[in-house]
Amino acid sequence: MTEAEILDRLNHRVRWPINHPVIHGIGDDCAIYRPRGGTEDLLLTTDLLIEGVHFLTSTHRPGDIGHKTLARGLSDIAAMSGAPRFCLLSLGLPKATTDKWIDNFYSGLLKLAASHGVVLAGGDLSRADQITCDIVCGGSVPRGKALLRSGALRGDEIYVSGALGGSALGLASNKGAAKIRHLRPEPRIALGQYLRQRLHATAAMDLSDGLSLDLARLCEASHTVAGIDRLPLFPGATPEQALHGGEDYELLFTVRPGTRVPTTFRGIPLTRIGNMLAGTIKSLKARVLLAGEPLPALGHDHFRS
Ligand SMILES: [Mg+2]
């Protein structure tokens, strides 16, 4: 089974009692918990970072791994337009892990946490065969205002922040600005809130698994078909790395046609890459078209054989 197939099966087995406070579940960047009588919704997301799967200790310093563990979770909060508040961290560590490694790991994580006002509020520790970092992030958003993947409408314009393919290039080349991009992604928290408050974005998600796969997921959730014709390439990255490379942690979002989107937000470029087409998946035969041709969703799926 692919990741999507596993989630689809699971979704059919999860029972949702009537009037349950979790109002949005599997299949978006965060789950949404709505406290009774509150003015805010609570956003919750979890992520795994595993040695040998997501990183190698030969290329990633402990501080990089700490940073990335939290950045992945914060990026999901950003994608829903939330303000991050806290995290919980469970760590599995092999016997050979040094005290210094552990200290430096926490330094990388806590530095990023402090810069966003995030508190490390708990977690668990265990022995493991490989370094295993399991993070839960919690945040808040004004009640009913979270940006979902499912809100895009036909005719909407599609945008991405930043430049794409940098992380894939950094992974391949292990040098320069692309390497930093790969090791230390910056969650787009302020941008996520701006998309809701100022641009009235209709849908958003973060780019963790590659544009081709993530945009297809957004289209699936919104029942739309995307036509894209432009890509902001990270300097030196190939179009393939920009389309299918993962871990850029930029935001993908849609706005109503005619929305005035500035070319940058706090120095981060905002690029229109296409729009949601008028036709249906049946008539257009794909979720995403690149220059009119179906774009295979080759982004990262752990379970695709
Ligand atoms: Mg995400």
Short mmCIF file of N, CA, C and O in Angstrom, two decimals, residues 160 162-165 207 211-212 215 228-234 238-244 271-274 290 295:
data_model
loop_
_atom_site.label_atom_id
_atom_site.label_comp_id
_atom_site.label_asym_id
_atom_site.label_seq_id
_atom_site.Cartn_x
_atom_site.Cartn_y
_atom_site.Cartn_z
N VAL A 160 3.22 29.68 -4.71
CA VAL A 160 4.14 29.08 -3.73
C VAL A 160 5.04 30.17 -3.18
O VAL A 160 5.30 31.17 -3.85
N GLY A 162 8.84 31.29 -1.64
CA GLY A 162 10.24 30.92 -1.77
C GLY A 162 10.60 30.31 -3.10
O GLY A 162 9.94 30.55 -4.11
N ALA A 163 11.66 29.51 -3.10
CA ALA A 163 12.12 28.83 -4.30
C ALA A 163 12.12 27.33 -4.04
O ALA A 163 12.35 26.90 -2.92
N LEU A 164 11.84 26.56 -5.09
CA LEU A 164 11.66 25.11 -4.91
C LEU A 164 12.88 24.31 -5.39
O LEU A 164 13.58 24.73 -6.31
N GLY A 165 13.08 23.17 -4.78
CA GLY A 165 14.16 22.26 -5.20
C GLY A 165 15.45 22.45 -4.41
O GLY A 165 16.39 21.69 -4.58
N LEU A 207 4.85 22.37 1.70
CA LEU A 207 5.47 21.48 0.71
C LEU A 207 6.51 20.61 1.41
O LEU A 207 7.65 21.00 1.56
N LEU A 211 6.26 19.25 -4.78
CA LEU A 211 5.10 19.96 -5.36
C LEU A 211 4.16 19.03 -6.12
O LEU A 211 2.95 19.14 -6.00
N SER A 212 4.73 18.09 -6.92
CA SER A 212 3.87 17.26 -7.76
C SER A 212 2.89 16.45 -6.93
O SER A 212 1.72 16.31 -7.28
N LEU A 215 0.66 19.16 -4.42
CA LEU A 215 -0.39 19.89 -5.16
C LEU A 215 -1.52 18.93 -5.55
O LEU A 215 -2.70 19.29 -5.50
N ILE A 228 -0.40 24.17 -14.00
CA ILE A 228 0.75 25.02 -13.64
C ILE A 228 1.64 25.22 -14.85
O ILE A 228 1.73 24.37 -15.75
N ASP A 229 2.29 26.39 -14.90
CA ASP A 229 3.11 26.73 -16.06
C ASP A 229 4.39 27.44 -15.67
O ASP A 229 5.14 27.92 -16.52
N ARG A 230 4.65 27.53 -14.37
CA ARG A 230 5.80 28.31 -13.94
C ARG A 230 6.31 27.77 -12.61
O ARG A 230 5.51 27.34 -11.78
N LEU A 231 7.63 27.76 -12.41
CA LEU A 231 8.22 27.27 -11.16
C LEU A 231 9.32 28.20 -10.70
O LEU A 231 10.21 28.52 -11.49
N PRO A 232 9.29 28.64 -9.45
CA PRO A 232 10.43 29.40 -8.94
C PRO A 232 11.54 28.44 -8.52
O PRO A 232 11.43 27.76 -7.50
N LEU A 233 12.58 28.34 -9.33
CA LEU A 233 13.66 27.37 -9.06
C LEU A 233 14.67 27.93 -8.07
O LEU A 233 15.10 29.08 -8.20
N PHE A 234 15.05 27.11 -7.11
CA PHE A 234 16.17 27.46 -6.24
C PHE A 234 17.42 27.51 -7.13
O PHE A 234 17.58 26.66 -8.01
N THR A 238 17.31 21.68 -10.45
CA THR A 238 16.69 21.30 -11.73
C THR A 238 15.17 21.38 -11.59
O THR A 238 14.63 21.33 -10.48
N PRO A 239 14.45 21.48 -12.73
CA PRO A 239 12.98 21.44 -12.66
C PRO A 239 12.48 20.18 -11.98
O PRO A 239 11.48 20.21 -11.25
N GLU A 240 13.18 19.05 -12.15
CA GLU A 240 12.77 17.80 -11.50
C GLU A 240 12.87 17.93 -9.98
O GLU A 240 11.99 17.47 -9.24
N GLN A 241 13.96 18.53 -9.51
CA GLN A 241 14.12 18.71 -8.07
C GLN A 241 13.03 19.65 -7.52
O GLN A 241 12.52 19.45 -6.43
N ALA A 242 12.67 20.66 -8.31
CA ALA A 242 11.63 21.61 -7.87
C ALA A 242 10.25 20.95 -7.88
O ALA A 242 9.41 21.25 -7.03
N LEU A 243 10.01 20.07 -8.83
CA LEU A 243 8.69 19.44 -8.96
C LEU A 243 8.50 18.28 -8.00
O LEU A 243 7.43 18.09 -7.43
N HIS A 244 9.55 17.48 -7.84
CA HIS A 244 9.38 16.21 -7.13
C HIS A 244 10.22 16.09 -5.85
O HIS A 244 10.03 15.15 -5.08
N THR A 271 5.24 33.47 -5.67
CA THR A 271 5.18 33.29 -7.11
C THR A 271 3.90 32.59 -7.53
O THR A 271 3.58 31.52 -7.00
N ARG A 272 3.20 33.20 -8.51
CA ARG A 272 2.02 32.55 -9.07
C ARG A 272 2.49 31.46 -10.02
O ARG A 272 3.24 31.73 -10.96
N ILE A 273 2.10 30.21 -9.76
CA ILE A 273 2.57 29.10 -10.60
C ILE A 273 1.49 28.57 -11.54
O ILE A 273 1.77 27.77 -12.42
N GLY A 274 0.25 29.01 -11.34
CA GLY A 274 -0.82 28.53 -12.23
C GLY A 274 -2.17 28.82 -11.63
O GLY A 274 -2.30 29.70 -10.77
N LEU A 290 1.03 20.14 -16.15
CA LEU A 290 2.16 21.05 -16.30
C LEU A 290 2.27 21.39 -17.77
O LEU A 290 2.46 20.50 -18.61
N LEU A 295 0.92 15.75 -15.02
CA LEU A 295 2.17 15.68 -14.26
C LEU A 295 2.08 14.52 -13.28
O LEU A 295 1.24 14.52 -12.39
#
